[in-house]
Structures are given as C-alpha cells and as structure tokens.
Short mmCIF file of C-alpha atoms and ligand atoms in Angstrom, two decimals:
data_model
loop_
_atom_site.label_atom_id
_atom_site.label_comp_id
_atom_site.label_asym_id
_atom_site.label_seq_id
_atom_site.Cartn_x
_atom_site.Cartn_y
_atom_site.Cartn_z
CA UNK A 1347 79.19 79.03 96.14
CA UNK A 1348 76.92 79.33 99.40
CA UNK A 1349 78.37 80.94 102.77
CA UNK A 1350 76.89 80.05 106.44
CA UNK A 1351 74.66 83.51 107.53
CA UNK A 1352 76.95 83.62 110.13
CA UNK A 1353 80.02 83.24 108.50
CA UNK A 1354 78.93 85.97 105.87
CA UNK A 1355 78.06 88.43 108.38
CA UNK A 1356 80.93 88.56 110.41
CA UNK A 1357 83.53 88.57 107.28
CA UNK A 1358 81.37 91.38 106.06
CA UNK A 1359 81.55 93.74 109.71
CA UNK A 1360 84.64 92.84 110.95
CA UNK A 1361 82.02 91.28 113.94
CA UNK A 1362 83.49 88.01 115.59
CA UNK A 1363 81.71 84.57 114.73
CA UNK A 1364 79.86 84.87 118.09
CA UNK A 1365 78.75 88.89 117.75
CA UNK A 1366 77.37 87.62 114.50
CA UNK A 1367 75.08 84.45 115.73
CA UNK A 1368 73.97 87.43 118.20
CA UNK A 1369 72.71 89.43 115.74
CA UNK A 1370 70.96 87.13 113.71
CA UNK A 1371 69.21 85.93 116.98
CA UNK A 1372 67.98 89.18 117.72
CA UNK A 1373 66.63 89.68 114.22
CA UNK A 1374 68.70 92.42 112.91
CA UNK A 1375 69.60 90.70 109.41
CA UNK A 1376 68.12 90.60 106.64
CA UNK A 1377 68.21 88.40 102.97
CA UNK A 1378 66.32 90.63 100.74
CA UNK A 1379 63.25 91.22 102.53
CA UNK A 1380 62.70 88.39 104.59
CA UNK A 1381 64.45 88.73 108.21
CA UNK A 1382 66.53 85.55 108.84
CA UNK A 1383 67.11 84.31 112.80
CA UNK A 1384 69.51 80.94 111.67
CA UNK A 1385 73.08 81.66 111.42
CA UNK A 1386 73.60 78.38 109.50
CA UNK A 1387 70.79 79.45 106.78
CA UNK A 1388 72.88 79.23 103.14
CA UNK A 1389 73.64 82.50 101.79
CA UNK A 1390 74.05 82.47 98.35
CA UNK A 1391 76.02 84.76 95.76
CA UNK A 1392 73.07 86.67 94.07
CA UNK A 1393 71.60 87.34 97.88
CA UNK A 1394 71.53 90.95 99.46
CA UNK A 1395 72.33 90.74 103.05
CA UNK A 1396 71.36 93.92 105.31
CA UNK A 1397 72.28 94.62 109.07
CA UNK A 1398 69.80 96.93 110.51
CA UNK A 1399 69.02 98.15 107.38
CA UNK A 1400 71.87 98.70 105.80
CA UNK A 1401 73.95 96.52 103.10
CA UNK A 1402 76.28 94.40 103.65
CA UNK A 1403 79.39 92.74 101.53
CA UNK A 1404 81.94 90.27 101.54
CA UNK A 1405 85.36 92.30 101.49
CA UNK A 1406 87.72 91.38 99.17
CA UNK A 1407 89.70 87.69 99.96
CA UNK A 1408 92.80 89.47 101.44
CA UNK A 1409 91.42 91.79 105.11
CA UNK A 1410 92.40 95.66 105.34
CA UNK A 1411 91.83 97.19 108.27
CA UNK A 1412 92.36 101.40 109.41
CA UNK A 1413 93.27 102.36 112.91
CA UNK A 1414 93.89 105.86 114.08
CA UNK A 1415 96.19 104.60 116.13
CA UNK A 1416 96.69 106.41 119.60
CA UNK A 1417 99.55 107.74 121.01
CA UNK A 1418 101.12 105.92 124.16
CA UNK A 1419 100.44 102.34 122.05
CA UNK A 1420 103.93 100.93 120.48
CA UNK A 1421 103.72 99.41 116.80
CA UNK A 1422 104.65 96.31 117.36
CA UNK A 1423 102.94 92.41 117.48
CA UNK A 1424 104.28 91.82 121.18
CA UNK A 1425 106.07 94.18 123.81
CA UNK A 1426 108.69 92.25 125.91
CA UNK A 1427 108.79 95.03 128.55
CA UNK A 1428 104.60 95.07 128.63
CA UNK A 1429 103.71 98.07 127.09
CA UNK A 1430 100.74 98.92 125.53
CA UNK A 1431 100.21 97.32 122.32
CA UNK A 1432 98.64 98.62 118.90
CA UNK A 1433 97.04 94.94 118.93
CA UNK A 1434 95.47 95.13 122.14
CA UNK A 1435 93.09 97.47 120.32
CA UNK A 1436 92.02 94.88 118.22
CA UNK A 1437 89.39 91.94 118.97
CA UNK A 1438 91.20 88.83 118.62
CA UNK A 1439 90.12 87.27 115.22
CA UNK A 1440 92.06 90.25 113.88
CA UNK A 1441 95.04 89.89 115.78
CA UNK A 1442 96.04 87.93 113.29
CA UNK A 1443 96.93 90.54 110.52
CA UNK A 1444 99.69 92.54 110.68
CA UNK A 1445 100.67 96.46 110.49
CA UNK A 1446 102.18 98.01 107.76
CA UNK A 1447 105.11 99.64 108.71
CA UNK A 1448 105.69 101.65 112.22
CA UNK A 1449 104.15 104.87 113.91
CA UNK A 1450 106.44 106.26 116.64
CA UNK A 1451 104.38 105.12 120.06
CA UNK A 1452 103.63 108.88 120.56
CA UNK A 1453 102.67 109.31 116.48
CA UNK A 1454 99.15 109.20 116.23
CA UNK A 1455 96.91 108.44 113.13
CA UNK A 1456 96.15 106.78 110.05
CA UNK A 1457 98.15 102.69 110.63
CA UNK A 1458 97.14 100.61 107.95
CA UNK A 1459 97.12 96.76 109.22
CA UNK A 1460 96.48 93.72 106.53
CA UNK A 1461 97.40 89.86 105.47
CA UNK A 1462 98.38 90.86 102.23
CA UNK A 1463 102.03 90.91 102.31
CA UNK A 1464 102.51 91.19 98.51
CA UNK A 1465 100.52 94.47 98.97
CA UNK A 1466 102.11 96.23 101.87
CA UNK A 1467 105.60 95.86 100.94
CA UNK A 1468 104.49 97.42 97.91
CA UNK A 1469 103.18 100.02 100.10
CA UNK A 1470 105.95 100.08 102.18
CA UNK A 1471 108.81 100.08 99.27
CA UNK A 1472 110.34 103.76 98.96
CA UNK A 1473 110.25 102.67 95.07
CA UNK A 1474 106.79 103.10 95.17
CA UNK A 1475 106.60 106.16 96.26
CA UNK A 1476 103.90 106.03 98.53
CA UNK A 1477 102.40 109.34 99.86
CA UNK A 1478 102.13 109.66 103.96
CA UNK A 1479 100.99 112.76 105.14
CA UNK A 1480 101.64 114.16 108.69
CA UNK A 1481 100.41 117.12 110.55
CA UNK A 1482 103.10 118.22 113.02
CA UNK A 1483 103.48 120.56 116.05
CA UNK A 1484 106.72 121.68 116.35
CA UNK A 1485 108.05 124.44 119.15
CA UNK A 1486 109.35 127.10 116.97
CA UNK A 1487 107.72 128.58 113.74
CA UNK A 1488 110.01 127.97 110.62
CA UNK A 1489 111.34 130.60 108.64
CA UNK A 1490 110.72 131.30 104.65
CA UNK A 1491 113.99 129.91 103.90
CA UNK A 1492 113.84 126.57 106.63
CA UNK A 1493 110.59 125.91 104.83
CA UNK A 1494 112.59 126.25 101.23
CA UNK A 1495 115.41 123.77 102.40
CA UNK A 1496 113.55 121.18 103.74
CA UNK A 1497 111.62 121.42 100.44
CA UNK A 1498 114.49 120.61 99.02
CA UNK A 1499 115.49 117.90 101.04
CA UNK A 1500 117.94 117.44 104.22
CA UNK A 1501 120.22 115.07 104.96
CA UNK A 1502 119.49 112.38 107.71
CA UNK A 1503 122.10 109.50 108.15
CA UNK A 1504 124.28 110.88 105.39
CA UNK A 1505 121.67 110.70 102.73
CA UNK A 1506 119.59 113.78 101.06
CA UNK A 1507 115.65 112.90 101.48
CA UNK A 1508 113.35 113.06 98.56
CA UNK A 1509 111.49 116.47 98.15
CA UNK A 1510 109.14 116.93 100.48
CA UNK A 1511 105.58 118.89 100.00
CA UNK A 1512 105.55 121.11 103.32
CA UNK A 1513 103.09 123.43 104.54
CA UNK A 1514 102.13 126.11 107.16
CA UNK A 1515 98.53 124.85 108.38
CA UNK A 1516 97.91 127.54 110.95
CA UNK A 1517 99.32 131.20 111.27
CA UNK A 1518 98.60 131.07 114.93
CA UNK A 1519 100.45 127.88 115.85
CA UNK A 1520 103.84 126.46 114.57
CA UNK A 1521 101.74 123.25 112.85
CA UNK A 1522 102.84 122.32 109.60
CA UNK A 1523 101.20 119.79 106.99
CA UNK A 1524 103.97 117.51 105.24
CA UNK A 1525 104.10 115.12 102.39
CA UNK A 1526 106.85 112.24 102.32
CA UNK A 1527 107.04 109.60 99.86
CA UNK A 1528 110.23 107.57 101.34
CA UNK A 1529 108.84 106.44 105.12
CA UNK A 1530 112.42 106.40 106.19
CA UNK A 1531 112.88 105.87 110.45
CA UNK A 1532 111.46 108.64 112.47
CA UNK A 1533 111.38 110.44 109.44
CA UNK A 1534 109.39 113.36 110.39
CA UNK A 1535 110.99 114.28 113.92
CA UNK A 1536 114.32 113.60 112.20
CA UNK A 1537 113.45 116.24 109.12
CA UNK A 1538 112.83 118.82 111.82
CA UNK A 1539 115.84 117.86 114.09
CA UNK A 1540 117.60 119.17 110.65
CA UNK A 1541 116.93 122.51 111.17
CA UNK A 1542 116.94 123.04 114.56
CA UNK A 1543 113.15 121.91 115.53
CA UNK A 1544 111.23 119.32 117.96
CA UNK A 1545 108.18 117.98 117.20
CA UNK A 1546 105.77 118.18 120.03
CA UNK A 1547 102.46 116.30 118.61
CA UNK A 1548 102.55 113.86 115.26
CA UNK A 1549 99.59 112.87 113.63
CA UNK A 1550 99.78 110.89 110.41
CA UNK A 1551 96.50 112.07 108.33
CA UNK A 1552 96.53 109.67 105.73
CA UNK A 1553 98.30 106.55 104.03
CA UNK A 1554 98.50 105.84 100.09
CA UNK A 1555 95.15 108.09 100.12
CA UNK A 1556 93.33 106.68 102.84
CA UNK A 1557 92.12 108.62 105.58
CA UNK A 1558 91.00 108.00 109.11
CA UNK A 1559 87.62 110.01 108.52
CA UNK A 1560 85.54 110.36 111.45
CA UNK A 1561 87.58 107.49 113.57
CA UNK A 1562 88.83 108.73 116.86
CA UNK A 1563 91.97 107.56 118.52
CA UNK A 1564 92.17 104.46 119.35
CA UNK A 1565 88.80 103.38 116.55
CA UNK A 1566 89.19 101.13 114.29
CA UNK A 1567 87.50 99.52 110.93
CA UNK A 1568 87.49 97.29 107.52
CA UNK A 1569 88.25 99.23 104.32
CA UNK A 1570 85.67 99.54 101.68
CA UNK A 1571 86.75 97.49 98.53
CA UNK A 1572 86.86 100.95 96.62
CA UNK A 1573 89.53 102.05 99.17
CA UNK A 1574 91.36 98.57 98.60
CA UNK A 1575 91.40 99.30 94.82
CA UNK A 1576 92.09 102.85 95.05
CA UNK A 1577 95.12 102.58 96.66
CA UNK A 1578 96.20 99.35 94.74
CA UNK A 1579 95.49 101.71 91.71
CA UNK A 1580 98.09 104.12 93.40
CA UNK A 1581 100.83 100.92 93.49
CA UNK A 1582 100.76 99.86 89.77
CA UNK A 1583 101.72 103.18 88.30
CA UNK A 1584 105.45 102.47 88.12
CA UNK A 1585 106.71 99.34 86.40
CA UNK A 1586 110.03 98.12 86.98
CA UNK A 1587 111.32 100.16 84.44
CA UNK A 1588 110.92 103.52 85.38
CA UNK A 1589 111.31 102.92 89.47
CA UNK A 1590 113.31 104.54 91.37
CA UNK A 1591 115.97 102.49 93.40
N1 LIG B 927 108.07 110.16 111.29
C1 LIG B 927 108.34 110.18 112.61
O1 LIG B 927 109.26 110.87 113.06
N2 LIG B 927 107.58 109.42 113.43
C2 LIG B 927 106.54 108.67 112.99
O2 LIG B 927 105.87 108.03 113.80
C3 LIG B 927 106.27 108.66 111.63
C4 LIG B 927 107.05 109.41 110.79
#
C-alpha cells in the first residue's frame, strides 16, 4: 500500500495536512536520499522518510497523544461556563481524540488523550490496576505513623483504598511521591484530607509508565509505538481470572 507524502508526514508528526505540504515545499523531507518537494509523490512501505534529518514513522492505526497538562485548564471536551479547556491546547485535527480519565483543573501533569476506547478503559478500569504516580505538596509534614496508615489504606466514601506506595521526596519541604493503582475521584487530595492534610500543588508524574519527559506545561506530543506497546504490555497481565473486582 502507497500513502500521499503529505498524508505520511503529517500522520507521522502529529503536523496538520497543511504544516506538512509546507514542509515538503521548503525541502525539509526526505525519501532515502533524494529530497522530495511534491506532497502527492507515492510513498511506499519499504521507503524511509526523514524530516530534517531525522526518521520518520507511521504511528500505530489507533493515535496516542501525552500532555503535561497545565493547571488552570479543566479536563473536559467543552466548558459550558467558558473556561479554559485541556483541548484548546490542541491543534484541531486532534481535537478529535479524547482524554483518558480526569486531572483536577489545578492537577498538573502526565494526561494521556487517545481514540482507542478499548484501550483506555482498560487503562482506566481499577481491575487493571494501573499505576499513576503523583508528586504532592501538602502544608504540613506527615508523621512516621500518618505515612504507615495511609500505606495501609484510608477510607474515602466509606470504602478502604488499595495500598498505596508513599514517599517523602524532600526533607526540606512537606512533598511526598505517591503510587495509586485505583484512580478513584480526587483521589489524592481526598487521601490527604484523611489525615488531616491539604494539598497545595499536584503534579501527576506518570501514567501506566509513561512519563512527560522534557514536556513543559501546557506541551504536548505523539507516543512512540514502543511506549504504545509498553504500556499495552502493562494491560494484559491479568486475565479475567485472577482480576480484581
Ligand atoms: N487525585 C486528585 O486529588 N486530583 C487529581 O487531579 C488526580 C488525582
């Protein structure tokens, strides 16, 4: 199967149809070693397509897409009272995927977005038991044993969470490092709340294993197929028999 220059390159960037065209105009791409100015040129399979010098790949059929997300921006496709949007951040060919699950508008960090459904309510699915981590400022420093029972697990609504991974990240500051596998509702500031705490600043570091990297606030990009499978890897280790429910 052939793909349109054009096409190829902005599937492979994340670029819009248009960015790509002016690219190829102003001789940045390359098909082996011959630099092509035609978006409509015929790329075929066995090609190797550079931009400025670097390779460049299909992703995967199904689009993944990081954002550290910035605080003041609500998770959500529309606002009905016109606040800021976690999809105004995004150029409008991608508008049309979706984010998995919710950051608190003042969370920032890692939000996953995608149009593989199947996929993110995997990732979503507290039978999965999908790692989030979160680095959190709270206004107090906790004691040895608030640090032991929300190890254990507090209650929030009634119900005990699942043991949490908590850590002290800084002796100076009251910031902790935490590991949650359930993604219950304002999980983090409620965990706190349980003993007494607020949180001040919440930054989720990382997703199913992926990692915002060098992205600032408010940055976005594609994952890398070996982040697609790696964290797909992470969903298939519990079959239906031995999930929790
Ligand atoms: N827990 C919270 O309290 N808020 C978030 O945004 C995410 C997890």
């Amino acid at each position: 199967m052939t793909t349109r220059l054009n096409v190829f390159v902005a599937r492979a960037t994340g670029m819009s149809r248009r960015a790509a065209d002016d690219v190829i105009f102003e001789g940045r791409i390359r098909i082996g070693s011959e630099v092509v100015n035609e978006p409509g040129t015929q790329v075929e399979e066995s090609d190797i397509v550079y931009f400025d010098g670097k390779r460049i790949r299909l992703p995967a059929e199904k689009t993944w897409l990081l954002m550290n997300k910035p605080a003041y921006f609500i998770t959500t496709r529309k606002d009905e009272s016109g606040r800021k949007t976690v999809m105004e951040i995004l150029p409008k060919h991608l508008q049309r995927l979706f984010p998995v699950g919710r950051l608190d508008r003042d969370t920032e960090g890692v939000l996953l977005f995608t149009n593989d459904g199947e996929t993110a309510h995997k990732l979503l699915h507290p039978s999965f038991e999908v790692e989030r981590q979160y680095r959190a400022l709270i206004d107090k420093p906790l004691s040895y044993n608030e640090m032991e029972l929300i190890k254990r697990g507090v209650f929030i609504d009634g119900k005990k969470t699942a043991p949490i991974q908590i850590q002290h990240a800084r002796d100076s500051r009251p910031i902790y490092e935490l590991i949650l596998t359930e993604g219950r509702y304002h999980e983090v500031k409620r965990i706190f709340a349980a003993v007494g705490r607020e949180v001040l600043r919440l930054e989720r570091t990382s997703h199913c294993g992926i990692t915002a990297g060098n992205l600032k606030p408010g940055e976005w990009r594609l994952l890398t197929s070996y982040e697609i499978d790696s964290m797909k890897s992470r969903l298939v280790h519990y079959n239906d028999s031995d999930r929790r429910t």
